Structure formats: structure tokens, C-alpha cells
Amino acid sequence: GHAIAGGCVLACMADWRLMGTDAGRIGVPELLVGVPFPAAPLEILRFAVAPRYLTEIIYGCETYGPMDALERGLVDEVVPPDRLADRAIETAHRLSGVTPEAFRLTKALTRRPALQRMRAAADIDGEVQRLWVSNQTRTVIRDYVARTFKKVPN
């Protein structure tokens, strides 16, 4: 299925991301709906995606099909839909075979720069949060949802 906005960020937090060849779209249209990226989601994306596509993904506000998502690093692997569950289980078994301490330390080291940048951005995150809950932002989000889904949310 689809992984849009927060769903995309959540998917990018995974250790390995699979997508079916004909299964939905993935992307972050946050700026399109008038909300800035807090530091944590931005750093999650910066860690996950191919560096040359980061600004396109964030500023472009597009959602991507499977092959474009793979090229940009939003997913690690694209598989036929009838193989998706089996491949996910195979991948989970492969990763679970790694010594937990080795996996934990490697993961901590690879993600350390992102965590440091998240902590360093704490001063601007308050400003980002204020914008997220503003009446103006709510109006823009409501309008975006109405245009996108052809109905107005409650």
C-alpha cells in the first residue's frame, strides 16, 4: 500500500524496506500541505535516501512508484506482490541471524551523525512545532486533503 508523509518517514526508519512492484506510492508531501520538517523526520530521510535525491524528495513533494522509490533509496528492494510476504520473512530471518550486539553497535554507529544533528536542531524544533499546530497550517492541510481526496475532513 501507500506510505505517504509520516508513513514514509516511518518506513524509512526500518532496517530494510520492501515494496511490491505494483503496490502503491511512497513520499513526503509535507511542504505541499504547509508544514516544515521537524529535525527527526528530516534526519531519518537524510539517513535513508540517496543523498543526490534528498532535496528532490523533500522540496518536490512527489510520491513515487516502486522503481523510482528504489532508485531514490526510499525502499531497499522491490519484489513481485505475491513474493512480498515471503521476502519480508526471509529478510527478517537473515537480519535476525546477526549477533544482536554487533547489529546494535553497527546501527548506532551508522546512525550517530543523524542523531547528533537531531539534537543540535532542538532550538529550531520549537518553531517548527508552533507552525505545525497553527490555524493557518490546519487550513492548508484541510484544503490539501479536500483537493487530494475530493472530500473535506471533519
CSV table of N, CA and C in Angstrom, one decimal:
chain,number,residue,atom,x,y,z
A,1,GLY,N,0.8,-1.2,0.0
A,1,GLY,CA,0.0,0.0,0.0
A,1,GLY,C,0.9,1.2,0.0
A,2,HIS,N,0.2,2.3,0.2
A,2,HIS,CA,0.9,3.6,0.2
A,2,HIS,C,1.6,3.9,1.5
A,3,ALA,N,2.7,4.7,1.4
A,3,ALA,CA,3.4,5.2,2.6
A,3,ALA,C,3.7,6.7,2.3
A,4,ILE,N,2.7,7.5,2.7
A,4,ILE,CA,2.8,8.9,2.4
A,4,ILE,C,3.0,9.7,3.7
A,5,ALA,N,3.8,10.8,3.6
A,5,ALA,CA,4.1,11.7,4.7
A,5,ALA,C,4.7,10.9,5.9
A,6,GLY,N,4.0,10.9,7.0
A,6,GLY,CA,4.5,10.2,8.2
A,6,GLY,C,4.7,8.8,8.0
A,7,GLY,N,3.9,8.2,7.1
A,7,GLY,CA,4.0,6.7,6.8
A,7,GLY,C,5.4,6.5,6.1
A,8,CYS,N,5.8,7.4,5.2
A,8,CYS,CA,7.0,7.3,4.5
A,8,CYS,C,8.2,7.4,5.5
A,9,VAL,N,8.1,8.4,6.4
A,9,VAL,CA,9.1,8.6,7.4
A,9,VAL,C,9.2,7.3,8.3
A,10,LEU,N,8.1,6.8,8.7
A,10,LEU,CA,8.1,5.5,9.5
A,10,LEU,C,8.7,4.4,8.7
A,11,ALA,N,8.4,4.3,7.4
A,11,ALA,CA,9.0,3.2,6.6
A,11,ALA,C,10.6,3.4,6.6
A,12,CYS,N,11.0,4.7,6.4
A,12,CYS,CA,12.4,4.9,6.3
A,12,CYS,C,13.2,4.6,7.6
A,13,MET,N,12.5,4.4,8.7
A,13,MET,CA,13.1,4.1,10.0
A,13,MET,C,13.4,2.6,10.0
A,14,ALA,N,12.9,1.8,9.2
A,14,ALA,CA,13.0,0.4,9.2
A,14,ALA,C,14.5,0.0,8.8
A,15,ASP,N,14.9,-1.2,9.2
A,15,ASP,CA,16.2,-1.6,8.9
A,15,ASP,C,16.3,-2.1,7.4
A,16,TRP,N,15.2,-2.5,6.9
A,16,TRP,CA,15.2,-3.0,5.4
A,16,TRP,C,13.8,-2.7,5.0
A,17,ARG,N,13.7,-2.0,3.8
A,17,ARG,CA,12.3,-1.7,3.3
A,17,ARG,C,12.0,-2.4,2.0
A,18,LEU,N,10.9,-3.1,2.0
A,18,LEU,CA,10.5,-3.8,0.8
A,18,LEU,C,9.2,-3.1,0.2
A,19,MET,N,9.0,-3.2,-1.1
A,19,MET,CA,7.8,-2.6,-1.7
A,19,MET,C,7.5,-3.6,-2.9
A,20,GLY,N,6.2,-3.8,-3.0
A,20,GLY,CA,5.7,-4.6,-4.1
A,20,GLY,C,5.8,-3.9,-5.4
A,21,THR,N,6.0,-4.6,-6.5
A,21,THR,CA,6.2,-4.0,-7.8
A,21,THR,C,5.0,-3.2,-8.3
A,22,ASP,N,3.8,-3.5,-7.8
A,22,ASP,CA,2.7,-2.7,-8.2
A,22,ASP,C,1.9,-2.2,-6.9
A,23,ALA,N,2.6,-2.0,-5.8
A,23,ALA,CA,2.0,-1.7,-4.6
A,23,ALA,C,2.2,-0.2,-4.2
A,24,GLY,N,1.3,0.7,-4.6
A,24,GLY,CA,1.2,2.0,-4.0
A,24,GLY,C,2.3,2.9,-4.4
A,25,ARG,N,2.4,4.0,-3.5
A,25,ARG,CA,3.3,5.1,-3.7
A,25,ARG,C,3.9,5.4,-2.3
A,26,ILE,N,5.1,6.1,-2.4
A,26,ILE,CA,5.8,6.5,-1.2
A,26,ILE,C,6.3,7.9,-1.4
A,27,GLY,N,6.3,8.7,-0.4
A,27,GLY,CA,6.8,10.1,-0.5
A,27,GLY,C,6.4,11.0,0.7
A,28,VAL,N,6.9,12.2,0.6
A,28,VAL,CA,6.7,13.1,1.7
A,28,VAL,C,6.2,14.5,1.2
A,29,PRO,N,4.9,14.7,1.1
A,29,PRO,CA,4.4,15.9,0.6
A,29,PRO,C,4.2,17.0,1.6
A,30,GLU,N,4.9,16.9,2.7
A,30,GLU,CA,4.7,17.8,3.9
A,30,GLU,C,4.7,19.3,3.4
A,31,LEU,N,5.7,19.7,2.7
A,31,LEU,CA,5.8,21.1,2.3
A,31,LEU,C,4.6,21.5,1.5
A,32,LEU,N,4.1,20.6,0.7
A,32,LEU,CA,2.9,20.9,-0.2
A,32,LEU,C,1.7,21.3,0.7
A,33,VAL,N,1.6,20.7,1.9
A,33,VAL,CA,0.5,20.9,2.8
A,33,VAL,C,0.8,22.0,3.8
A,34,GLY,N,2.0,22.6,3.7
A,34,GLY,CA,2.3,23.8,4.5
A,34,GLY,C,3.0,23.5,5.8
A,35,VAL,N,3.6,22.3,6.0
A,35,VAL,CA,4.2,22.0,7.3
A,35,VAL,C,5.7,21.8,7.0
A,36,PRO,N,6.6,22.3,7.8
A,36,PRO,CA,8.0,22.1,7.7
A,36,PRO,C,8.4,20.8,8.3
A,37,PHE,N,9.6,20.3,8.0
A,37,PHE,CA,10.1,19.1,8.6
A,37,PHE,C,10.7,19.3,9.9
A,38,PRO,N,10.2,18.6,11.0
A,38,PRO,CA,11.0,18.7,12.2
A,38,PRO,C,12.3,18.0,12.0
A,39,ALA,N,13.3,18.2,12.9
A,39,ALA,CA,14.6,17.7,12.7
A,39,ALA,C,14.6,16.1,12.6
A,40,ALA,N,13.9,15.5,13.4
A,40,ALA,CA,13.9,14.0,13.4
A,40,ALA,C,13.5,13.4,12.1
A,41,PRO,N,12.3,13.7,11.6
A,41,PRO,CA,11.9,13.2,10.3
A,41,PRO,C,12.9,13.5,9.2
A,42,LEU,N,13.4,14.8,9.2
A,42,LEU,CA,14.4,15.2,8.2
A,42,LEU,C,15.6,14.3,8.2
A,43,GLU,N,16.1,14.1,9.4
A,43,GLU,CA,17.3,13.3,9.6
A,43,GLU,C,17.1,11.8,9.2
A,44,ILE,N,15.9,11.3,9.5
A,44,ILE,CA,15.6,10.0,9.1
A,44,ILE,C,15.6,9.8,7.6
A,45,LEU,N,15.0,10.8,6.9
A,45,LEU,CA,15.1,10.8,5.5
A,45,LEU,C,16.5,11.0,5.0
A,46,ARG,N,17.3,11.9,5.6
A,46,ARG,CA,18.7,12.1,5.1
A,46,ARG,C,19.5,10.8,5.3
A,47,PHE,N,19.2,10.0,6.3
A,47,PHE,CA,19.9,8.8,6.5
A,47,PHE,C,19.5,7.7,5.5
A,48,ALA,N,18.2,7.7,5.2
A,48,ALA,CA,17.7,6.6,4.4
A,48,ALA,C,17.9,6.8,2.9
A,49,VAL,N,17.7,8.0,2.4
A,49,VAL,CA,17.6,8.1,0.9
A,49,VAL,C,19.0,8.4,0.3
A,50,ALA,N,19.1,8.2,-1.0
A,50,ALA,CA,20.3,8.5,-1.7
A,50,ALA,C,20.5,10.0,-1.6
A,51,PRO,N,21.7,10.5,-1.2
A,51,PRO,CA,21.9,11.9,-1.0
A,51,PRO,C,21.6,12.8,-2.2
A,52,ARG,N,21.8,12.3,-3.4
A,52,ARG,CA,21.6,13.2,-4.5
A,52,ARG,C,20.1,13.4,-4.7
A,53,TYR,N,19.2,12.7,-4.1
A,53,TYR,CA,17.8,12.8,-4.2
A,53,TYR,C,17.1,13.5,-3.0
A,54,LEU,N,17.8,13.8,-2.0
A,54,LEU,CA,17.2,14.3,-0.8
A,54,LEU,C,16.4,15.6,-1.0
A,55,THR,N,17.0,16.6,-1.7
A,55,THR,CA,16.2,17.8,-1.9
A,55,THR,C,15.1,17.6,-2.9
A,56,GLU,N,15.2,16.7,-3.8
A,56,GLU,CA,14.1,16.4,-4.7
A,56,GLU,C,12.9,15.8,-4.0
A,57,ILE,N,13.2,14.9,-3.1
A,57,ILE,CA,12.2,14.2,-2.3
A,57,ILE,C,11.5,15.2,-1.4
A,58,ILE,N,12.3,16.0,-0.7
A,58,ILE,CA,11.7,16.9,0.3
A,58,ILE,C,11.0,18.1,-0.4
A,59,TYR,N,11.7,18.8,-1.3
A,59,TYR,CA,11.1,20.0,-1.9
A,59,TYR,C,10.2,19.7,-3.0
A,60,GLY,N,10.3,18.5,-3.7
A,60,GLY,CA,9.5,18.2,-4.8
A,60,GLY,C,8.1,17.7,-4.4
A,61,CYS,N,7.9,17.3,-3.1
A,61,CYS,CA,6.6,16.9,-2.6
A,61,CYS,C,6.0,15.8,-3.4
A,62,GLU,N,6.7,15.0,-4.2
A,62,GLU,CA,6.2,14.0,-5.0
A,62,GLU,C,6.0,12.7,-4.2
A,63,THR,N,5.2,11.8,-4.8
A,63,THR,CA,5.1,10.4,-4.3
A,63,THR,C,5.6,9.6,-5.4
A,64,TYR,N,6.3,8.5,-5.1
A,64,TYR,CA,7.0,7.7,-6.1
A,64,TYR,C,6.4,6.2,-6.1
A,65,GLY,N,6.4,5.7,-7.3
A,65,GLY,CA,6.1,4.3,-7.5
A,65,GLY,C,7.3,3.5,-7.2
A,66,PRO,N,7.2,2.2,-7.2
A,66,PRO,CA,8.2,1.3,-6.7
A,66,PRO,C,9.6,1.5,-7.3
A,67,MET,N,9.8,1.5,-8.6
A,67,MET,CA,11.1,1.6,-9.2
A,67,MET,C,11.7,3.0,-8.9
A,68,ASP,N,11.0,4.0,-9.0
A,68,ASP,CA,11.5,5.4,-8.7
A,68,ASP,C,11.9,5.4,-7.2
A,69,ALA,N,11.1,4.8,-6.3
A,69,ALA,CA,11.4,4.8,-4.9
A,69,ALA,C,12.7,4.0,-4.6
A,70,LEU,N,12.9,2.9,-5.4
A,70,LEU,CA,14.1,2.1,-5.2
A,70,LEU,C,15.3,3.0,-5.6
A,71,GLU,N,15.2,3.6,-6.8
A,71,GLU,CA,16.3,4.4,-7.3
A,71,GLU,C,16.7,5.5,-6.3
A,72,ARG,N,15.7,6.1,-5.6
A,72,ARG,CA,16.0,7.2,-4.7
A,72,ARG,C,16.4,6.8,-3.3
A,73,GLY,N,16.2,5.5,-3.0
A,73,GLY,CA,16.6,5.0,-1.7
A,73,GLY,C,15.5,5.0,-0.7
A,74,LEU,N,14.3,5.3,-1.1
A,74,LEU,CA,13.1,5.2,-0.2
A,74,LEU,C,12.8,3.8,0.1
A,75,VAL,N,13.1,2.8,-0.7
A,75,VAL,CA,13.0,1.4,-0.4
A,75,VAL,C,14.3,0.7,-0.8
A,76,ASP,N,14.5,-0.4,-0.2
A,76,ASP,CA,15.8,-1.2,-0.5
A,76,ASP,C,15.6,-2.3,-1.5
A,77,GLU,N,14.3,-2.7,-1.7
A,77,GLU,CA,14.1,-3.8,-2.6
A,77,GLU,C,12.7,-3.7,-3.1
A,78,VAL,N,12.5,-4.1,-4.4
A,78,VAL,CA,11.2,-4.2,-5.0
A,78,VAL,C,11.0,-5.6,-5.4
A,79,VAL,N,9.9,-6.2,-5.0
A,79,VAL,CA,9.6,-7.6,-5.3
A,79,VAL,C,8.2,-7.8,-5.8
A,80,PRO,N,7.9,-8.8,-6.6
A,80,PRO,CA,6.5,-9.1,-7.0
A,80,PRO,C,5.6,-9.2,-5.8
A,81,PRO,N,4.4,-8.7,-5.9
A,81,PRO,CA,3.5,-8.7,-4.8
A,81,PRO,C,3.2,-10.1,-4.2
A,82,ASP,N,3.2,-11.1,-5.0
A,82,ASP,CA,3.0,-12.5,-4.5
A,82,ASP,C,4.2,-13.0,-3.7
A,83,ARG,N,5.3,-12.3,-3.8
A,83,ARG,CA,6.5,-12.7,-3.1
A,83,ARG,C,6.8,-11.8,-1.9
A,84,LEU,N,6.0,-10.8,-1.7
A,84,LEU,CA,6.3,-9.7,-0.7
A,84,LEU,C,6.4,-10.3,0.7
A,85,ALA,N,5.4,-11.0,1.1
A,85,ALA,CA,5.4,-11.5,2.5
A,85,ALA,C,6.5,-12.5,2.7
A,86,ASP,N,6.8,-13.4,1.7
A,86,ASP,CA,7.8,-14.4,1.8
A,86,ASP,C,9.2,-13.7,1.9
A,87,ARG,N,9.4,-12.7,1.1
A,87,ARG,CA,10.7,-12.0,1.0
A,87,ARG,C,10.9,-11.2,2.4
A,88,ALA,N,9.8,-10.7,2.9
A,88,ALA,CA,9.9,-10.0,4.2
A,88,ALA,C,10.3,-10.9,5.3
A,89,ILE,N,9.8,-12.1,5.3
A,89,ILE,CA,10.1,-13.1,6.3
A,89,ILE,C,11.6,-13.6,6.1
A,90,GLU,N,12.0,-13.8,4.8
A,90,GLU,CA,13.4,-14.2,4.5
A,90,GLU,C,14.3,-13.1,5.0
A,91,THR,N,14.0,-11.9,4.8
A,91,THR,CA,14.9,-10.8,5.2
A,91,THR,C,14.9,-10.7,6.7
A,92,ALA,N,13.8,-10.8,7.4
A,92,ALA,CA,13.8,-10.8,8.8
A,92,ALA,C,14.6,-11.9,9.4
A,93,HIS,N,14.6,-13.1,8.8
A,93,HIS,CA,15.4,-14.3,9.3
A,93,HIS,C,16.9,-14.0,9.1
A,94,ARG,N,17.2,-13.4,7.9
A,94,ARG,CA,18.6,-13.1,7.6
A,94,ARG,C,19.1,-12.1,8.6
A,95,LEU,N,18.4,-11.0,8.9
A,95,LEU,CA,18.8,-10.0,9.8
A,95,LEU,C,18.8,-10.5,11.3
A,96,SER,N,17.9,-11.4,11.6
A,96,SER,CA,17.9,-11.9,13.0
A,96,SER,C,19.1,-12.9,13.2
A,97,GLY,N,19.8,-13.3,12.2
A,97,GLY,CA,20.9,-14.2,12.3
A,97,GLY,C,22.2,-13.4,12.7
A,98,VAL,N,22.1,-12.1,12.6
A,98,VAL,CA,23.3,-11.3,13.0
A,98,VAL,C,23.3,-11.2,14.6
A,99,THR,N,24.5,-11.3,15.1
A,99,THR,CA,24.6,-11.2,16.6
A,99,THR,C,24.0,-9.9,17.0
A,100,PRO,N,23.1,-9.9,18.0
A,100,PRO,CA,22.4,-8.7,18.4
A,100,PRO,C,23.4,-7.6,18.8
A,101,GLU,N,24.4,-7.8,19.5
A,101,GLU,CA,25.3,-6.8,20.0
A,101,GLU,C,26.0,-6.2,18.8
A,102,ALA,N,26.4,-7.0,17.8
A,102,ALA,CA,27.1,-6.5,16.6
A,102,ALA,C,26.1,-5.6,15.8
A,103,PHE,N,24.9,-6.1,15.7
A,103,PHE,CA,23.9,-5.3,15.0
A,103,PHE,C,23.6,-4.0,15.7
A,104,ARG,N,23.4,-4.0,17.0
A,104,ARG,CA,23.1,-2.8,17.7
A,104,ARG,C,24.3,-1.8,17.6
A,105,LEU,N,25.5,-2.2,17.7
A,105,LEU,CA,26.6,-1.3,17.7
A,105,LEU,C,26.8,-0.7,16.2
A,106,THR,N,26.6,-1.5,15.3
A,106,THR,CA,26.7,-1.1,13.9
A,106,THR,C,25.6,-0.1,13.6
A,107,LYS,N,24.4,-0.4,14.0
A,107,LYS,CA,23.3,0.5,13.8
A,107,LYS,C,23.6,1.9,14.5
A,108,ALA,N,24.1,1.8,15.7
A,108,ALA,CA,24.3,3.0,16.5
A,108,ALA,C,25.4,3.9,15.8
A,109,LEU,N,26.4,3.2,15.3
A,109,LEU,CA,27.5,4.0,14.6
A,109,LEU,C,27.0,4.6,13.3
A,110,THR,N,26.2,3.8,12.5
A,110,THR,CA,25.8,4.4,11.2
A,110,THR,C,24.8,5.5,11.4
A,111,ARG,N,24.0,5.5,12.5
A,111,ARG,CA,23.0,6.5,12.7
A,111,ARG,C,23.5,7.6,13.6
A,112,ARG,N,24.6,7.5,14.1
A,112,ARG,CA,25.1,8.6,15.1
A,112,ARG,C,25.1,10.0,14.5
A,113,PRO,N,25.6,10.2,13.3
A,113,PRO,CA,25.5,11.6,12.8
A,113,PRO,C,24.1,12.1,12.7
A,114,ALA,N,23.2,11.3,12.3
A,114,ALA,CA,21.8,11.8,12.2
A,114,ALA,C,21.3,12.1,13.6
A,115,LEU,N,21.6,11.3,14.6
A,115,LEU,CA,21.1,11.6,16.0
A,115,LEU,C,21.8,12.9,16.5
A,116,GLN,N,23.0,13.1,16.2
A,116,GLN,CA,23.7,14.3,16.6
A,116,GLN,C,23.0,15.6,16.0
A,117,ARG,N,22.7,15.5,14.7
A,117,ARG,CA,22.0,16.6,14.0
A,117,ARG,C,20.6,16.8,14.6
A,118,MET,N,19.9,15.8,15.0
A,118,MET,CA,18.6,15.9,15.6
A,118,MET,C,18.7,16.7,16.9
A,119,ARG,N,19.7,16.3,17.7
A,119,ARG,CA,19.9,17.0,19.0
A,119,ARG,C,20.3,18.5,18.8
A,120,ALA,N,21.1,18.7,17.8
A,120,ALA,CA,21.6,20.1,17.5
A,120,ALA,C,20.5,21.0,17.1
A,121,ALA,N,19.5,20.4,16.5
A,121,ALA,CA,18.4,21.2,15.9
A,121,ALA,C,17.3,21.5,16.9
A,122,ALA,N,17.4,21.2,18.2
A,122,ALA,CA,16.4,21.3,19.2
A,122,ALA,C,15.9,22.8,19.3
A,123,ASP,N,16.8,23.8,19.0
A,123,ASP,CA,16.4,25.2,19.1
A,123,ASP,C,15.4,25.5,18.0
A,124,ILE,N,15.4,25.0,16.9
A,124,ILE,CA,14.5,25.3,15.8
A,124,ILE,C,13.3,24.4,15.8
A,125,ASP,N,13.3,23.3,16.5
A,125,ASP,CA,12.2,22.4,16.5
A,125,ASP,C,11.0,23.0,17.2
A,126,GLY,N,11.2,23.9,18.2
A,126,GLY,CA,10.1,24.6,18.8
A,126,GLY,C,9.3,25.5,17.8
A,127,GLU,N,10.0,26.1,17.0
A,127,GLU,CA,9.4,27.0,15.9
A,127,GLU,C,8.7,26.1,14.9
A,128,VAL,N,9.2,25.0,14.6
A,128,VAL,CA,8.6,24.0,13.7
A,128,VAL,C,7.3,23.5,14.3
A,129,GLN,N,7.3,23.2,15.6
A,129,GLN,CA,6.1,22.7,16.2
A,129,GLN,C,5.0,23.7,16.3
A,130,ARG,N,5.4,25.0,16.5
A,130,ARG,CA,4.4,26.0,16.6
A,130,ARG,C,3.7,26.2,15.2
A,131,LEU,N,4.4,26.0,14.1
A,131,LEU,CA,3.8,26.1,12.8
A,131,LEU,C,2.9,24.9,12.5
A,132,TRP,N,3.3,23.8,13.0
A,132,TRP,CA,2.5,22.6,12.7
A,132,TRP,C,1.1,22.7,13.3
A,133,VAL,N,1.0,23.4,14.5
A,133,VAL,CA,-0.3,23.4,15.1
A,133,VAL,C,-1.1,24.7,14.9
A,134,SER,N,-0.5,25.6,14.0
A,134,SER,CA,-1.2,26.9,13.8
A,134,SER,C,-2.5,26.7,13.0
A,135,ASN,N,-3.4,27.6,13.1
A,135,ASN,CA,-4.6,27.6,12.4
A,135,ASN,C,-4.4,27.7,10.9
A,136,GLN,N,-3.4,28.5,10.5
A,136,GLN,CA,-3.1,28.6,9.0
A,136,GLN,C,-2.7,27.2,8.5
A,137,THR,N,-1.9,26.5,9.2
A,137,THR,CA,-1.4,25.2,8.8
A,137,THR,C,-2.6,24.2,8.7
A,138,ARG,N,-3.5,24.3,9.7
A,138,ARG,CA,-4.7,23.4,9.7
A,138,ARG,C,-5.5,23.7,8.4
A,139,THR,N,-5.7,24.9,8.1
A,139,THR,CA,-6.4,25.3,6.9
A,139,THR,C,-5.8,24.8,5.6
A,140,VAL,N,-4.5,24.9,5.5
A,140,VAL,CA,-3.8,24.4,4.3
A,140,VAL,C,-3.9,22.9,4.2
A,141,ILE,N,-3.8,22.2,5.4
A,141,ILE,CA,-3.9,20.7,5.4
A,141,ILE,C,-5.3,20.3,4.9
A,142,ARG,N,-6.3,21.0,5.5
A,142,ARG,CA,-7.7,20.7,5.2
A,142,ARG,C,-7.9,20.9,3.7
A,143,ASP,N,-7.4,22.0,3.1
A,143,ASP,CA,-7.6,22.2,1.7
A,143,ASP,C,-6.8,21.2,0.8
A,144,TYR,N,-5.7,20.8,1.3
A,144,TYR,CA,-4.9,19.7,0.5
A,144,TYR,C,-5.7,18.4,0.5
A,145,VAL,N,-6.2,18.0,1.7
A,145,VAL,CA,-6.9,16.8,1.8
A,145,VAL,C,-8.2,16.8,0.9
A,146,ALA,N,-8.8,18.0,0.9
A,146,ALA,CA,-10.1,18.1,0.1
A,146,ALA,C,-9.7,18.0,-1.4
A,147,ARG,N,-8.6,18.6,-1.8
A,147,ARG,CA,-8.2,18.5,-3.2
A,147,ARG,C,-7.8,17.1,-3.6
A,148,THR,N,-7.0,16.5,-2.7
A,148,THR,CA,-6.4,15.2,-3.0
A,148,THR,C,-7.5,14.1,-2.9
A,149,PHE,N,-8.3,14.1,-1.9
A,149,PHE,CA,-9.3,13.0,-1.7
A,149,PHE,C,-10.7,13.4,-2.1
A,150,LYS,N,-10.8,14.6,-2.6
A,150,LYS,CA,-12.2,15.1,-3.1
A,150,LYS,C,-13.2,15.1,-2.0
A,151,LYS,N,-12.8,15.3,-0.7
A,151,LYS,CA,-13.7,15.5,0.3
A,151,LYS,C,-13.1,16.3,1.5
A,152,VAL,N,-13.9,16.9,2.3
A,152,VAL,CA,-13.3,17.7,3.4
A,152,VAL,C,-13.4,16.9,4.6
A,153,PRO,N,-12.3,16.8,5.4
A,153,PRO,CA,-12.2,16.1,6.6
A,153,PRO,C,-13.0,16.8,7.7
A,154,ASN,N,-13.4,16.0,8.7
A,154,ASN,CA,-14.2,16.6,9.8
A,154,ASN,C,-13.2,17.3,10.7
